[in-house]
């Protein structure tokens, strides 16, 4: 949505990342970031649940990572260039808006916002800050596998494609164990 020039300025330095939301998606993103240590470094993590902060600390394996339970405090951390937002959907807009207002780059997990009105407000907020990069993640959108399939279609390997129907069915439960029954709802 903007900020390509600003991002180019970071090309020669390691980009310091804060992660808000250390559940499955946040930790998944942390593993990706950890594999790109020549470009990115996680400098802060944030989650409202202590056990998730503990799990996230194990991924970073570095003592200097700041840990917050309140995302507003992470926004005030001057040691962060960009923030990964992987919180529940109802919190996407408030947290993403705070990231932009704190003058940090934003990677926002899918779905962008809870509703269209929030999406339009976030787009406007982004346009008001053209030096900041905003990227909305889409599960598997950036996977090399999908680029390969796209190339195969473009090069006629599959013949004339008239229709594509795809889906991913998850047969297991979406529930996750929690260490304290008071967290169950």
PDB file of C-alpha atoms in Angstrom, residues 75-181:
ATOM      1  CA  UNK A  75       4.451   0.731  19.842  1.00  0.00           C
ATOM      2  CA  UNK A  76       6.529   3.053  22.042  1.00  0.00           C
ATOM      3  CA  UNK A  77       9.608   0.829  21.672  1.00  0.00           C
ATOM      4  CA  UNK A  78      12.062   2.809  19.531  1.00  0.00           C
ATOM      5  CA  UNK A  79      14.028  -0.366  18.820  1.00  0.00           C
ATOM      6  CA  UNK A  80      11.395  -1.562  16.310  1.00  0.00           C
ATOM      7  CA  UNK A  81      11.189  -0.743  12.590  1.00  0.00           C
ATOM      8  CA  UNK A  82       8.277  -2.985  11.634  1.00  0.00           C
ATOM      9  CA  UNK A  83       5.520  -4.914  13.378  1.00  0.00           C
ATOM     10  CA  UNK A  84       3.929  -8.249  12.523  1.00  0.00           C
ATOM     11  CA  UNK A  85       0.296  -8.277  13.674  1.00  0.00           C
ATOM     12  CA  UNK A  86      -1.129 -11.768  14.245  1.00  0.00           C
ATOM     13  CA  UNK A  87      -3.915 -11.158  16.749  1.00  0.00           C
ATOM     14  CA  UNK A  88      -7.566 -12.268  16.700  1.00  0.00           C
ATOM     15  CA  UNK A  89      -9.524 -10.661  13.850  1.00  0.00           C
ATOM     16  CA  UNK A  90     -11.481  -8.277  16.062  1.00  0.00           C
ATOM     17  CA  UNK A  91      -8.156  -6.678  17.086  1.00  0.00           C
ATOM     18  CA  UNK A  92      -6.631  -6.325  13.593  1.00  0.00           C
ATOM     19  CA  UNK A  93      -7.767  -2.753  13.004  1.00  0.00           C
ATOM     20  CA  UNK A  94      -6.939  -1.308  16.452  1.00  0.00           C
ATOM     21  CA  UNK A  95      -3.464  -2.858  16.518  1.00  0.00           C
ATOM     22  CA  UNK A  96      -2.665  -2.146  12.850  1.00  0.00           C
ATOM     23  CA  UNK A  97      -3.805   1.449  13.272  1.00  0.00           C
ATOM     24  CA  UNK A  98      -1.529   1.813  16.285  1.00  0.00           C
ATOM     25  CA  UNK A  99       1.397   0.439  14.268  1.00  0.00           C
ATOM     26  CA  UNK A 100       0.901   3.039  11.553  1.00  0.00           C
ATOM     27  CA  UNK A 101       0.381   5.869  14.038  1.00  0.00           C
ATOM     28  CA  UNK A 102       3.641   4.814  15.726  1.00  0.00           C
ATOM     29  CA  UNK A 103       5.421   5.326  12.360  1.00  0.00           C
ATOM     30  CA  UNK A 104       6.375   1.672  11.977  1.00  0.00           C
ATOM     31  CA  UNK A 105       6.043  -0.583   8.935  1.00  0.00           C
ATOM     32  CA  UNK A 106       3.185  -3.098   9.117  1.00  0.00           C
ATOM     33  CA  UNK A 107       2.733  -6.741   8.182  1.00  0.00           C
ATOM     34  CA  UNK A 108      -0.884  -7.613   8.970  1.00  0.00           C
ATOM     35  CA  UNK A 109      -2.040 -11.217   8.900  1.00  0.00           C
ATOM     36  CA  UNK A 110      -5.139 -12.085   6.939  1.00  0.00           C
ATOM     37  CA  UNK A 111      -8.005 -11.212   7.041  1.00  0.00           C
ATOM     38  CA  UNK A 112      -7.134  -7.501   6.865  1.00  0.00           C
ATOM     39  CA  UNK A 113      -9.890  -6.222   9.144  1.00  0.00           C
ATOM     40  CA  UNK A 114     -13.133  -7.329  10.755  1.00  0.00           C
ATOM     41  CA  UNK A 115     -15.315  -5.391   8.321  1.00  0.00           C
ATOM     42  CA  UNK A 116     -15.182  -3.205   5.211  1.00  0.00           C
ATOM     43  CA  UNK A 117     -15.489   0.064   7.137  1.00  0.00           C
ATOM     44  CA  UNK A 118     -12.345  -0.783   9.112  1.00  0.00           C
ATOM     45  CA  UNK A 119     -10.541  -1.810   5.916  1.00  0.00           C
ATOM     46  CA  UNK A 120     -11.342   1.534   4.292  1.00  0.00           C
ATOM     47  CA  UNK A 121     -10.143   3.413   7.389  1.00  0.00           C
ATOM     48  CA  UNK A 122      -6.912   1.408   7.438  1.00  0.00           C
ATOM     49  CA  UNK A 123      -6.302   2.093   3.738  1.00  0.00           C
ATOM     50  CA  UNK A 124      -6.833   5.816   4.360  1.00  0.00           C
ATOM     51  CA  UNK A 125      -4.490   5.740   7.353  1.00  0.00           C
ATOM     52  CA  UNK A 126      -1.895   4.023   5.177  1.00  0.00           C
ATOM     53  CA  UNK A 127      -2.254   6.623   2.410  1.00  0.00           C
ATOM     54  CA  UNK A 128      -1.611   9.351   4.962  1.00  0.00           C
ATOM     55  CA  UNK A 129       1.740   7.669   5.734  1.00  0.00           C
ATOM     56  CA  UNK A 130       3.315   6.997   2.325  1.00  0.00           C
ATOM     57  CA  UNK A 131       6.774   6.289   3.751  1.00  0.00           C
ATOM     58  CA  UNK A 132       5.523   3.247   5.630  1.00  0.00           C
ATOM     59  CA  UNK A 133       5.197  -0.199   4.084  1.00  0.00           C
ATOM     60  CA  UNK A 134       1.894  -1.982   4.644  1.00  0.00           C
ATOM     61  CA  UNK A 135       1.521  -5.601   3.620  1.00  0.00           C
ATOM     62  CA  UNK A 136      -1.447  -7.854   4.265  1.00  0.00           C
ATOM     63  CA  UNK A 137      -0.478 -11.510   4.446  1.00  0.00           C
ATOM     64  CA  UNK A 138      -2.522 -14.208   2.832  1.00  0.00           C
ATOM     65  CA  UNK A 139      -1.836 -17.764   3.822  1.00  0.00           C
ATOM     66  CA  UNK A 140       0.140 -19.437   1.037  1.00  0.00           C
ATOM     67  CA  UNK A 141      -0.130 -16.382  -1.235  1.00  0.00           C
ATOM     68  CA  UNK A 142       3.624 -15.961  -1.247  1.00  0.00           C
ATOM     69  CA  UNK A 143       4.537 -19.645  -1.401  1.00  0.00           C
ATOM     70  CA  UNK A 144       6.929 -20.693  -4.197  1.00  0.00           C
ATOM     71  CA  UNK A 145       4.540 -23.564  -4.953  1.00  0.00           C
ATOM     72  CA  UNK A 146       1.828 -21.170  -6.113  1.00  0.00           C
ATOM     73  CA  UNK A 147       4.280 -19.198  -8.236  1.00  0.00           C
ATOM     74  CA  UNK A 148       5.277 -22.481  -9.902  1.00  0.00           C
ATOM     75  CA  UNK A 149       1.641 -23.371 -10.645  1.00  0.00           C
ATOM     76  CA  UNK A 150       1.064 -19.867 -12.041  1.00  0.00           C
ATOM     77  CA  UNK A 151       4.084 -20.305 -14.332  1.00  0.00           C
ATOM     78  CA  UNK A 152       2.823 -23.724 -15.449  1.00  0.00           C
ATOM     79  CA  UNK A 153      -0.542 -22.222 -16.397  1.00  0.00           C
ATOM     80  CA  UNK A 154       1.054 -19.242 -18.156  1.00  0.00           C
ATOM     81  CA  UNK A 155       3.388 -21.518 -20.131  1.00  0.00           C
ATOM     82  CA  UNK A 156       0.589 -23.864 -21.254  1.00  0.00           C
ATOM     83  CA  UNK A 157       1.933 -26.893 -19.385  1.00  0.00           C
ATOM     84  CA  UNK A 158      -1.582 -27.718 -18.175  1.00  0.00           C
ATOM     85  CA  UNK A 159      -3.318 -26.912 -21.467  1.00  0.00           C
ATOM     86  CA  UNK A 160      -6.207 -24.467 -21.547  1.00  0.00           C
ATOM     87  CA  UNK A 161      -7.416 -23.908 -17.980  1.00  0.00           C
ATOM     88  CA  UNK A 162     -11.165 -23.266 -17.892  1.00  0.00           C
ATOM     89  CA  UNK A 163     -11.868 -23.553 -14.203  1.00  0.00           C
ATOM     90  CA  UNK A 164     -10.015 -23.949 -10.953  1.00  0.00           C
ATOM     91  CA  UNK A 165     -11.641 -25.276  -7.822  1.00  0.00           C
ATOM     92  CA  UNK A 166      -9.488 -25.587  -4.782  1.00  0.00           C
ATOM     93  CA  UNK A 167      -9.947 -25.775  -1.064  1.00  0.00           C
ATOM     94  CA  UNK A 168      -8.258 -26.925   2.043  1.00  0.00           C
ATOM     95  CA  UNK A 169     -10.314 -28.922   4.508  1.00  0.00           C
ATOM     96  CA  UNK A 170      -9.024 -29.195   8.002  1.00  0.00           C
ATOM     97  CA  UNK A 171     -10.174 -32.419   9.594  1.00  0.00           C
ATOM     98  CA  UNK A 172      -8.802 -31.703  13.062  1.00  0.00           C
ATOM     99  CA  UNK A 173     -10.063 -29.406  15.736  1.00  0.00           C
ATOM    100  CA  UNK A 174      -9.288 -25.684  15.840  1.00  0.00           C
ATOM    101  CA  UNK A 175      -9.134 -25.828  19.617  1.00  0.00           C
ATOM    102  CA  UNK A 176      -5.771 -25.486  21.292  1.00  0.00           C
ATOM    103  CA  UNK A 177      -4.826 -26.670  24.753  1.00  0.00           C
ATOM    104  CA  UNK A 178      -4.424 -23.954  27.367  1.00  0.00           C
ATOM    105  CA  UNK A 179      -2.332 -24.305  30.512  1.00  0.00           C
ATOM    106  CA  UNK A 180      -4.976 -22.832  32.792  1.00  0.00           C
ATOM    107  CA  UNK A 181      -8.682 -23.827  32.744  1.00  0.00           C
TER     108      UNK A 181
END
